[in-house]
CSV table of C-alpha atoms and ligand atoms in Angstrom, one decimal:
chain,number,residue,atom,x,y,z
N,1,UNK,CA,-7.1,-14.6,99.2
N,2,UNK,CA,-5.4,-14.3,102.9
N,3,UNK,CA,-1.7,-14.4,102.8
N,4,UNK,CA,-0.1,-18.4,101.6
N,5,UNK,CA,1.5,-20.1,104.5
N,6,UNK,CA,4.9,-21.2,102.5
N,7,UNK,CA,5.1,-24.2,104.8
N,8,UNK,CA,2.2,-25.9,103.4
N,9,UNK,CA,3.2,-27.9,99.9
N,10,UNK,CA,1.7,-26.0,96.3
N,11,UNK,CA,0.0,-29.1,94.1
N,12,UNK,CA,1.0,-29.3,90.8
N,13,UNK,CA,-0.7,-31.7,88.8
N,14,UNK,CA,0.4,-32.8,85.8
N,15,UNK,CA,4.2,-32.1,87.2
N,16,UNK,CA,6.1,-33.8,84.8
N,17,UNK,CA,4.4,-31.8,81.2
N,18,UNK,CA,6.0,-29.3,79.8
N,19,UNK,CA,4.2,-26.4,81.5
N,20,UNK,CA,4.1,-28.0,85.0
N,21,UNK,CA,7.9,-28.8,84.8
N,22,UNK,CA,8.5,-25.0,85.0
N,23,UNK,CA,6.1,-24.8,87.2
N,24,UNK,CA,7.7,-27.0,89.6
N,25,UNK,CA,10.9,-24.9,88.8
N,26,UNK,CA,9.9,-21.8,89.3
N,27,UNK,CA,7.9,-22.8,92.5
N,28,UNK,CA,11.1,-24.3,93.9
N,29,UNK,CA,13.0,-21.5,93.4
N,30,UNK,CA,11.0,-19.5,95.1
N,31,UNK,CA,11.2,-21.6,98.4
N,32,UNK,CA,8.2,-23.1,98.2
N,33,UNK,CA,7.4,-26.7,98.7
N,34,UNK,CA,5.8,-29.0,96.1
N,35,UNK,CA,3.4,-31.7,95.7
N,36,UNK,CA,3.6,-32.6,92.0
N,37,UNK,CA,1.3,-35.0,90.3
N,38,UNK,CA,2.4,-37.5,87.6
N,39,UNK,CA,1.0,-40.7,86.6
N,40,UNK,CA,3.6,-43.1,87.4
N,41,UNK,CA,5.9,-41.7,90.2
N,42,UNK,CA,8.6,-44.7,89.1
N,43,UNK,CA,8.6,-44.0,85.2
N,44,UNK,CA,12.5,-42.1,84.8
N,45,UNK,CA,11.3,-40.0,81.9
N,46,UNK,CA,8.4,-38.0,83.8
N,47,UNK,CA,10.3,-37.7,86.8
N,48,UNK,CA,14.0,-37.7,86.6
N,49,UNK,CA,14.4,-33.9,85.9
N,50,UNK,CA,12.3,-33.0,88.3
N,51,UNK,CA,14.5,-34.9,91.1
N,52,UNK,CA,17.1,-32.8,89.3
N,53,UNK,CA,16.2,-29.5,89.9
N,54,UNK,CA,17.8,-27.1,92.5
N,55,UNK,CA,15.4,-27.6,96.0
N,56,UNK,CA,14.0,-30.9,94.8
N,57,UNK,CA,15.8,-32.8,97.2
N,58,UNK,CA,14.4,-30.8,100.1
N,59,UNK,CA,11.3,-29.8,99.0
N,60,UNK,CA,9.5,-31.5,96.5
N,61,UNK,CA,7.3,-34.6,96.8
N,62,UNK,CA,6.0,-36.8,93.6
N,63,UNK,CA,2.6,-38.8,94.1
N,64,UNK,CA,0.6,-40.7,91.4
N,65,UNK,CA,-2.1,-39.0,90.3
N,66,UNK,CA,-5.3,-39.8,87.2
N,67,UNK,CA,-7.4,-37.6,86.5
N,68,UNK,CA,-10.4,-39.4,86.0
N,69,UNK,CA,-9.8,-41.4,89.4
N,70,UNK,CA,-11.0,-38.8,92.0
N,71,UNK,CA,-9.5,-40.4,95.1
N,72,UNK,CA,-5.8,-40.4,94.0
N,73,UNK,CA,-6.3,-36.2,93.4
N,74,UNK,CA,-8.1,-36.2,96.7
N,75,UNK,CA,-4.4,-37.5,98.2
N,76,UNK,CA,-2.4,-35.1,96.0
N,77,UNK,CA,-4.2,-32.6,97.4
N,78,UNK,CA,-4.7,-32.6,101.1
N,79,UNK,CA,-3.5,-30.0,103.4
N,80,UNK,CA,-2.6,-28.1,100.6
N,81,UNK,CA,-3.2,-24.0,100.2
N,82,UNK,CA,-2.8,-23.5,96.7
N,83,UNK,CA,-3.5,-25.7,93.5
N,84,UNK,CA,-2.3,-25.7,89.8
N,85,UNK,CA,-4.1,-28.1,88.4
N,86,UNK,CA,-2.2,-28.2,84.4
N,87,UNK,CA,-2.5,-32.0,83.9
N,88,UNK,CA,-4.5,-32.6,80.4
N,89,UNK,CA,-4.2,-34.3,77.1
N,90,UNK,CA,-3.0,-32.3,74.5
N,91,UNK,CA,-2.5,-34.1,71.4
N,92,UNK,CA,-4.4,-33.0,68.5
N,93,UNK,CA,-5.3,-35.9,66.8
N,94,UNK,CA,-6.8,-38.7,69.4
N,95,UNK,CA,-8.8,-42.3,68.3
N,96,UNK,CA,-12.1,-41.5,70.1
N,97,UNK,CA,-12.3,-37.3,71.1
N,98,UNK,CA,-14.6,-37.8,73.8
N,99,UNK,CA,-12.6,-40.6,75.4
N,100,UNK,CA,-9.5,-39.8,74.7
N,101,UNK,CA,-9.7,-35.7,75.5
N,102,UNK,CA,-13.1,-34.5,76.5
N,103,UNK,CA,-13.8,-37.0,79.6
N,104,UNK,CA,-10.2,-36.9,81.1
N,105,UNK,CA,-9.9,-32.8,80.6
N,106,UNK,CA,-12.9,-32.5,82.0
N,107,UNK,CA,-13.9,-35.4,84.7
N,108,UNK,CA,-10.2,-34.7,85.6
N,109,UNK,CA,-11.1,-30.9,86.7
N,110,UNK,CA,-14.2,-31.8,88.5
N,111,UNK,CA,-12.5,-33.8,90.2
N,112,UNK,CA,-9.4,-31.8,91.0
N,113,UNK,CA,-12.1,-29.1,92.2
N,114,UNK,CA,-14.0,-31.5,94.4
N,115,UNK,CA,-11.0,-32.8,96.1
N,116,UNK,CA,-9.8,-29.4,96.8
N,117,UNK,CA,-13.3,-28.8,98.3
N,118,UNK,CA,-13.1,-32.0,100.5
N,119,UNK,CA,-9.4,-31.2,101.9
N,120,UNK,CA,-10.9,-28.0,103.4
N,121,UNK,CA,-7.4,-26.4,103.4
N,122,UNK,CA,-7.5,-25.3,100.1
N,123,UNK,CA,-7.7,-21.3,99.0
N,124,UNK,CA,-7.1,-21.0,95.8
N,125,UNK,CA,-6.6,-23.0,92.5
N,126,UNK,CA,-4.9,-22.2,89.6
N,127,UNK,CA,-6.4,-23.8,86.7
N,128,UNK,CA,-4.3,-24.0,83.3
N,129,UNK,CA,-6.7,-23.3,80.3
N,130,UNK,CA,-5.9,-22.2,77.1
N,131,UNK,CA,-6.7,-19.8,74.3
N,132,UNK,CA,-8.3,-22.8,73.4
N,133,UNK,CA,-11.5,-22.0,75.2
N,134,UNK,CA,-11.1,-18.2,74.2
N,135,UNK,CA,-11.4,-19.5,70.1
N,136,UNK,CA,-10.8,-21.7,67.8
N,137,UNK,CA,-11.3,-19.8,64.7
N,138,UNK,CA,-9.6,-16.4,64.8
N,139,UNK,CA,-11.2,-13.4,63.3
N,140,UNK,CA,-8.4,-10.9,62.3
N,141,UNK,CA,-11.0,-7.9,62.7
N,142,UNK,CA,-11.7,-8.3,66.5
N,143,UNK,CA,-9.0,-8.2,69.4
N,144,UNK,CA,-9.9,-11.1,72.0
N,145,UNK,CA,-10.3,-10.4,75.2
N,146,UNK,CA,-11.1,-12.5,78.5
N,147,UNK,CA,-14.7,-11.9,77.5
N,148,UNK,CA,-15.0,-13.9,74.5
N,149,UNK,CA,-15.6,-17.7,74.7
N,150,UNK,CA,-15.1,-20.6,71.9
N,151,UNK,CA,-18.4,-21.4,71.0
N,152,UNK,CA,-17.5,-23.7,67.4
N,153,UNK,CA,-15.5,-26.2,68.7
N,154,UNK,CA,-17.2,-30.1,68.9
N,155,UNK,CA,-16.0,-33.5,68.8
N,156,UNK,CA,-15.8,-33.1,65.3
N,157,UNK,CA,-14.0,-29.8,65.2
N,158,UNK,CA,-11.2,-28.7,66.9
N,159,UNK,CA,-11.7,-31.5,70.0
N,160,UNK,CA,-8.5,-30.9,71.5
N,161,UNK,CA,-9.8,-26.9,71.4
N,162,UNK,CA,-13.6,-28.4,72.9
N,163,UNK,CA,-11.9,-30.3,75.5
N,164,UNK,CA,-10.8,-27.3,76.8
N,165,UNK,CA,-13.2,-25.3,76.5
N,166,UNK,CA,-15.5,-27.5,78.5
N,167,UNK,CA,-12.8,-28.5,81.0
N,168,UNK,CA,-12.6,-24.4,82.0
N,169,UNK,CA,-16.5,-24.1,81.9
N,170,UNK,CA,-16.7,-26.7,84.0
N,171,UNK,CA,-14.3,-25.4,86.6
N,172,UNK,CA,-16.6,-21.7,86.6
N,173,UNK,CA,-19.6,-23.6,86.8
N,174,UNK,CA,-18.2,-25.7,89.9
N,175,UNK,CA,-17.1,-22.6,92.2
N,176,UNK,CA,-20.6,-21.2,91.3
N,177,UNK,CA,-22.9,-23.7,92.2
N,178,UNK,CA,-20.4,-25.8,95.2
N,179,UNK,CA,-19.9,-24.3,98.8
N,180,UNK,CA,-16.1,-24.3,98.0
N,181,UNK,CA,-13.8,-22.3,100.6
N,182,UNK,CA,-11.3,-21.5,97.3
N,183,UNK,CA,-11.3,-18.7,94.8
N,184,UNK,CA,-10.3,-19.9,90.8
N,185,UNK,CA,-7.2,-17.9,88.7
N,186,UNK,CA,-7.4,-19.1,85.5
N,187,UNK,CA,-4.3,-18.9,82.8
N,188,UNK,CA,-4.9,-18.8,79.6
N,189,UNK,CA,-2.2,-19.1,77.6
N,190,UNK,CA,-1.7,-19.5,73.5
N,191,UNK,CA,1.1,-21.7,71.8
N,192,UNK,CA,3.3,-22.3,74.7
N,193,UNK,CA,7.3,-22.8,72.9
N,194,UNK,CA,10.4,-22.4,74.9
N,195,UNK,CA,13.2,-24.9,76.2
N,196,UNK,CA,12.2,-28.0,78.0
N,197,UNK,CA,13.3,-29.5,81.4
N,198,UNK,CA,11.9,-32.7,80.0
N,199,UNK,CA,13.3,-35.0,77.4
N,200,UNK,CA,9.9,-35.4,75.7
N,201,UNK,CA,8.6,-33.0,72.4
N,202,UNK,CA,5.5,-31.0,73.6
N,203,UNK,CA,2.8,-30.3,70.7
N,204,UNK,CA,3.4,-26.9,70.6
N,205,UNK,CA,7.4,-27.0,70.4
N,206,UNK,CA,6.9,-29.5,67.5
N,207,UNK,CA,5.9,-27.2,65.2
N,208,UNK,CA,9.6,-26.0,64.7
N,209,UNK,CA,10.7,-29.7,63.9
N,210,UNK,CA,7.7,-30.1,61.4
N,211,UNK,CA,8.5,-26.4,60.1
N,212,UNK,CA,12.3,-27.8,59.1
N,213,UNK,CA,11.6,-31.1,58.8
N,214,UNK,CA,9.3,-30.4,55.6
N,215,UNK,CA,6.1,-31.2,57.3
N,216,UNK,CA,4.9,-28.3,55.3
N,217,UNK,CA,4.1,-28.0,51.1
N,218,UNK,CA,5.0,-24.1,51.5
N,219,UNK,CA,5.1,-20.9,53.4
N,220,UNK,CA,1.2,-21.4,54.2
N,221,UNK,CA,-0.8,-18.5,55.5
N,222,UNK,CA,-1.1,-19.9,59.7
N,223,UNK,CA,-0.6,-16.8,62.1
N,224,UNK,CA,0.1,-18.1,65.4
N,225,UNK,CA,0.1,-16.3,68.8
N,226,UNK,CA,2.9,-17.6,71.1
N,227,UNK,CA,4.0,-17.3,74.7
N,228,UNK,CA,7.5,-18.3,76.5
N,229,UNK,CA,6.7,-21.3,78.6
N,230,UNK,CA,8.8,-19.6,81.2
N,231,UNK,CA,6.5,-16.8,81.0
N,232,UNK,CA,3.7,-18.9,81.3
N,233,UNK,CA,4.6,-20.3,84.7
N,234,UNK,CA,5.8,-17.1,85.8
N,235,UNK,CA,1.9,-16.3,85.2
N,236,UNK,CA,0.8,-19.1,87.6
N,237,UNK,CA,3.1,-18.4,90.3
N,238,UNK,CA,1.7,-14.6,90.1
N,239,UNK,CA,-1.5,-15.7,89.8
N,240,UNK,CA,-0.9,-17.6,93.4
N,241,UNK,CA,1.0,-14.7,95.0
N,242,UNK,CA,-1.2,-11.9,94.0
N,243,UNK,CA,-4.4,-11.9,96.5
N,244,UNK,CA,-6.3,-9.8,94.6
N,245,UNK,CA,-5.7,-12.1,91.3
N,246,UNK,CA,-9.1,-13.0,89.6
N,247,UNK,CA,-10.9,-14.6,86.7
N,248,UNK,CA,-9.3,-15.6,83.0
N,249,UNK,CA,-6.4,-14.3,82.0
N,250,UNK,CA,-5.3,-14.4,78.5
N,251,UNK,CA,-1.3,-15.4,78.4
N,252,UNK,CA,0.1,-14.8,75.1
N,253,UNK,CA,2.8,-12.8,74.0
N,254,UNK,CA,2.4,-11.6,70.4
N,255,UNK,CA,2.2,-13.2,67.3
N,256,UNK,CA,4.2,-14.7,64.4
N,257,UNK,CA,3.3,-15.5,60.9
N,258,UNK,CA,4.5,-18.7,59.5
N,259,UNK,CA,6.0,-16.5,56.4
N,260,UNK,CA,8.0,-14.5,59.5
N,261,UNK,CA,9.3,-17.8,61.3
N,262,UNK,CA,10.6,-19.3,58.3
N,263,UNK,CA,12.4,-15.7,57.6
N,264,UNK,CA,14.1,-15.4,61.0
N,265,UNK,CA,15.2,-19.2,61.1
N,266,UNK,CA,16.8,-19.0,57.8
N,267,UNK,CA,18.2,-15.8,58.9
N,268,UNK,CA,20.0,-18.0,61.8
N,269,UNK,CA,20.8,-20.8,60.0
N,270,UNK,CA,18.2,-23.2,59.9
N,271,UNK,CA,17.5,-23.3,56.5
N,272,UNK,CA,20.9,-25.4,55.7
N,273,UNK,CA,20.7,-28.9,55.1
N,274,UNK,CA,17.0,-28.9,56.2
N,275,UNK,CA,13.3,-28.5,54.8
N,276,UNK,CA,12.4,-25.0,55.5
N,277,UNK,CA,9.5,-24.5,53.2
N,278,UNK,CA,10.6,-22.2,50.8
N,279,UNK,CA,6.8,-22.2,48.4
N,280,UNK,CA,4.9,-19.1,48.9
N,281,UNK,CA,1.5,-20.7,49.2
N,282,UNK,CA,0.3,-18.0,51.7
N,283,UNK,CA,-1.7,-15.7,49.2
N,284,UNK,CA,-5.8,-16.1,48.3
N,285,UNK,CA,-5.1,-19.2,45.9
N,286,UNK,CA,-2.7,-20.9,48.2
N,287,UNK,CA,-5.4,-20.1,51.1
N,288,UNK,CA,-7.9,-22.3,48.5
N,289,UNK,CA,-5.2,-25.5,47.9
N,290,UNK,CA,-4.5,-25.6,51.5
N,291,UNK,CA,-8.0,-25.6,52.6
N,292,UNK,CA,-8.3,-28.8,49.9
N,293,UNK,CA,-5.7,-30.6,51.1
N,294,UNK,CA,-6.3,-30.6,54.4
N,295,UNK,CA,-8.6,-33.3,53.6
N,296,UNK,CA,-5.3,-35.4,53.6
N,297,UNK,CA,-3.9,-34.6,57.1
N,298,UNK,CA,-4.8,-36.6,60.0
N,299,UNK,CA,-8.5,-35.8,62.2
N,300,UNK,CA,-7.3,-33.0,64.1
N,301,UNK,CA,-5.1,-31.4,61.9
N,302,UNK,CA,-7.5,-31.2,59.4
N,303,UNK,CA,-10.0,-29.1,61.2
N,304,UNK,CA,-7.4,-27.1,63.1
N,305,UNK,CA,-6.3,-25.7,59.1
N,306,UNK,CA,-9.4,-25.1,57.8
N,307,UNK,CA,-10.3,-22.6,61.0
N,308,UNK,CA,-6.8,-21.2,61.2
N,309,UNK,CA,-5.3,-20.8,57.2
N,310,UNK,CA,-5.9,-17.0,56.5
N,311,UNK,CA,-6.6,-15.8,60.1
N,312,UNK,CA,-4.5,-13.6,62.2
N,313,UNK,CA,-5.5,-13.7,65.6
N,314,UNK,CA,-5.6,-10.6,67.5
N,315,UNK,CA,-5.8,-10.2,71.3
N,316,UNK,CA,-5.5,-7.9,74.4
N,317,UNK,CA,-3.1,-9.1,77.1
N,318,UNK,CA,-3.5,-5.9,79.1
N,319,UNK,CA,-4.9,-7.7,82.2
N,320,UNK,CA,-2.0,-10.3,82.7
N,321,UNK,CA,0.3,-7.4,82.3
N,322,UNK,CA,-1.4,-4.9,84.4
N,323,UNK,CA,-2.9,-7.4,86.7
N,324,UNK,CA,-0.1,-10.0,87.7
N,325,UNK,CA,2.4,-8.0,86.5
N,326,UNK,CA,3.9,-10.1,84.0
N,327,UNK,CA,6.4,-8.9,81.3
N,328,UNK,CA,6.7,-10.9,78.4
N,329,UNK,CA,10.3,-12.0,77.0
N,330,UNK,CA,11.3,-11.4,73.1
N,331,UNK,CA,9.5,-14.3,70.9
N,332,UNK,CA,12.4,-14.2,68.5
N,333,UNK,CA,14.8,-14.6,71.4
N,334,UNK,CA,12.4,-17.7,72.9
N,335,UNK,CA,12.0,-19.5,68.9
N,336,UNK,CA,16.0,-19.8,69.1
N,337,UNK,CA,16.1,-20.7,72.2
N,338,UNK,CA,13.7,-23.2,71.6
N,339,UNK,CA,15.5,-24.6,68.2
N,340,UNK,CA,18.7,-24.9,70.3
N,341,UNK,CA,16.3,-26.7,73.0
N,342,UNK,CA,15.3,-29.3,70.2
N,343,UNK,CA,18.9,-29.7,69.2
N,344,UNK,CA,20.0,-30.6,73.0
N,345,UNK,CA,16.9,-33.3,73.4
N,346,UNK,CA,18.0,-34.8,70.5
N,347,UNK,CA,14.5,-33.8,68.2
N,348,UNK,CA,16.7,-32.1,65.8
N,349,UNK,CA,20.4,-32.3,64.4
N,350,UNK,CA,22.7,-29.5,65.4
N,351,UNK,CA,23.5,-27.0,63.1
N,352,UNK,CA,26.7,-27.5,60.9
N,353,UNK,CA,29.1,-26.1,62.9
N,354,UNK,CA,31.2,-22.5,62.7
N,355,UNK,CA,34.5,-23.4,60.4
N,356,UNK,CA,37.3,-22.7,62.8
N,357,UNK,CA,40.3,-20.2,61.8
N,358,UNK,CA,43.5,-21.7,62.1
J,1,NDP,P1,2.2,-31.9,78.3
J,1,NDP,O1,1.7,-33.0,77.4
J,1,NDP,O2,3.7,-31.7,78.3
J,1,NDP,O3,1.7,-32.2,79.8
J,1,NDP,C1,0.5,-32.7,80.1
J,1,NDP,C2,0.5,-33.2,81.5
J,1,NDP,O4,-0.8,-33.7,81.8
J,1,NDP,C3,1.5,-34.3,81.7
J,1,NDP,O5,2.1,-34.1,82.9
J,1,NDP,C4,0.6,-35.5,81.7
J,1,NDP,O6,1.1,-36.5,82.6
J,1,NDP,C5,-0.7,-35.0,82.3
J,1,NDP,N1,-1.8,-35.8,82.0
J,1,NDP,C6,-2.4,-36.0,80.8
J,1,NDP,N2,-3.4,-36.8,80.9
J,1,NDP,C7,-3.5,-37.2,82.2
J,1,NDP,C8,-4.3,-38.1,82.9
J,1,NDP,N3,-5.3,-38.8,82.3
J,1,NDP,N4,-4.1,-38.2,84.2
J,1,NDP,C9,-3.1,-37.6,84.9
J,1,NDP,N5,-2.3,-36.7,84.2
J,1,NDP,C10,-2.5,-36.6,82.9
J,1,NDP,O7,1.5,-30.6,77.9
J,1,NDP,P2,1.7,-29.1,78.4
J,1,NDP,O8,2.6,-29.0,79.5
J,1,NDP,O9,1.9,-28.3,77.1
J,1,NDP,O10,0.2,-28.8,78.9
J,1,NDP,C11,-0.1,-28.5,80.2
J,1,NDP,C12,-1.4,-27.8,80.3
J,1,NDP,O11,-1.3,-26.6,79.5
J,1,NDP,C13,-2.6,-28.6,79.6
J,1,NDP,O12,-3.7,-28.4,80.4
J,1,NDP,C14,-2.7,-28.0,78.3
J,1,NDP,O13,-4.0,-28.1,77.7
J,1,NDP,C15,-2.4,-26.5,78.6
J,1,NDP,N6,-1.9,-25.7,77.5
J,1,NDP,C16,-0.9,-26.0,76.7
J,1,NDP,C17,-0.4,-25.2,75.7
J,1,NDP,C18,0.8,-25.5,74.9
J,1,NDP,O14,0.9,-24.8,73.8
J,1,NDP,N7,1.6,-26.4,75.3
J,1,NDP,C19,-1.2,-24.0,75.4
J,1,NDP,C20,-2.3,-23.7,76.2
J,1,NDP,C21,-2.7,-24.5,77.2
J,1,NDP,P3,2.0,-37.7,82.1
J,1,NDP,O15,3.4,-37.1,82.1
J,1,NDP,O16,1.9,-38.8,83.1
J,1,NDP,O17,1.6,-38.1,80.7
């Protein structure tokens, strides 16, 4: 990719998530303008913090967008250089999978694509994917790479994991077989955690108010790979800025077991007054009564604990790294910066405070 004319505004879509708030951030902070997407431009909660945030004022721009109706992304986009698209469901549990996840992640990225290809000015898209399409049932043995490709997810399994998957294939498929003047970056990042710069609980950071809120029978036997969400749109900046940036690139930091998370939030404190799980149900046998009662836990959940209980993914982020450059911050240092996060938002109550000497 030719060198980025700053002048021209960066799309966003999906500004106001979790991921594209940061995005937005870090974009403004580097001088850039911004064109974000959000659904409803007037709703306070999606847009208020971004308004907030240091170069807003000058440079950033907020247009409706939906995903699934192409001529509002054709608006979002034009005259643009550079796209991120990141607007997509992510809930795990949905009514109807292939309406609720499948057709907007994936009708919304065809889309995105074939308005970048009508505004003619675009040169590069970002495309926010996630391990997600890499697996959805990690095989401790094997160290993932940019290579591999979930092939077990369906609307039955995992849809939030097939939505994804199909979203990102969709996108490859599209600069293959369109005359587009654009190359595609994709990020691929695993549980995305760290503070928020919008009022609302992402997914992923509501794990740590499940973990002390009891959500859990025990200490069961999940492994989960996680990445800052600073870090993550660090990634899609670099992945803009680098010309020579190209194909997937797997975005996670390193991993934590649910037995280690429980152990380090105790160690700070969290364990008082709350519902850490405290039950070591993490060995063979627990594996077995988890695997059971996941029969009671909502659609999604269900089939996300069956594929994950036991597993410990393992994965190479050598090319994000070497690549882009990126350097990953401490995950213990990001889970307590996220608890404190949850405690400013209100999603969790402050610790008891300090006694104070007299
Ligand atoms: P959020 O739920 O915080 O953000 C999702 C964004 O997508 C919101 O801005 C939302 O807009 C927008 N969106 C959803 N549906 C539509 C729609 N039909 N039309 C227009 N916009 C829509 O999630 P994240 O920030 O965590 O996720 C951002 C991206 O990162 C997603 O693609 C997700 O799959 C991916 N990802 C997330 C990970 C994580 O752990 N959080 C891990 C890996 C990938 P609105 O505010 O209007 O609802």
């Amino acid at each position: 990719m030719s060198e980025l004319a700053t002048e021209q505004p960066v799309c966003v879509t999906g500004a106001s998530g979790f991921i594209g708030s940061w995005i937005v951030e870090r974009l403004l902070a580097r001088g850039y303008r911004v064109r974000g997407t959000v659904r409803d431009p007037k709703k306070a909660r999606s847009v208020d913090h971004l308004k907030a945030l240091p170069g807003a004022a000058e440079r950033l721009e907020l247009v409706a967008a939906e995903l699934q109706d192409p001529a509002s992304l054709e608006a979002a986009v034009v005259g643009c250089e550079v796209v991120m698209h990141t607007a997509s469901p992510y809930v795990l549990t949905v009514d109807d999978p292939q309406r609720d996840l499948v057709d907007p992640a994936v009708e919304g990225t065809r889309n995105a694509l074939a308005a970048c290809r009508k505004a003619g000015s675009v040169k590069r898209v970002v495309l926010t994917s996630s391990m997600a399409a890499v697996t959805d049932e990690p095989d401790s043995t094997r160290v993932l790479t940019e290579a591999d490709w979930n092939e077990g997810s369906s609307l039955e399994r995992n849809p939030y994991y097939y939505s994804k998957t199909l979203a990102e294939k969709a996108a490859w498929r599209f600069v293959e077989e369109e005359d587009v003047a654009f190359d595609l970056v994709v990020i691929n990042p695993f549980m995305v955690i760290g503070p928020s710069l919008s009022p609302g609980l992402n997914t992923s950071n509501g794990v740590f108010v499940g973990l002390v809120g009891g959500e859990y029978p025990g200490i069961v036997s999940l492994t989960w790979g996680m990445v800052d969400v600073r870090d993550v749109a660090d990634a899609h900046v670099r992945a803009m800025e680098v010309p020579e940036a190209s194909g997937r690139y797997l975005c996670a930091n390193t991993t934590i077991s649910m037995r280690e998370a429980v152990r380090l939030l105790r160690e700070k404190g969290w364990g008082e007054g709350r519902k850490l799980p405290k039950l070591g149900l993490d060995g063979s046998v627990g594996d077995m009564l988890v695997k059971l009662g996941a029969q009671f836990q909502p659609k999604g959940v269900r089939s996300y604990l069956r594929t994950h209980i036991g597993r410990v993914p393992r994965f190479d982020h050598a090319k994000i790294v070497d690549e882009l450059g990126l350097a990953f911050r401490p995950l213990e240092e990001s889970i307590l910066e996220t608890m404190d996060d949850l405690v400013k938002w209100g999603h969790l109550d402050p610790l008891p405070s300090e006694p104070t000497s007299a």
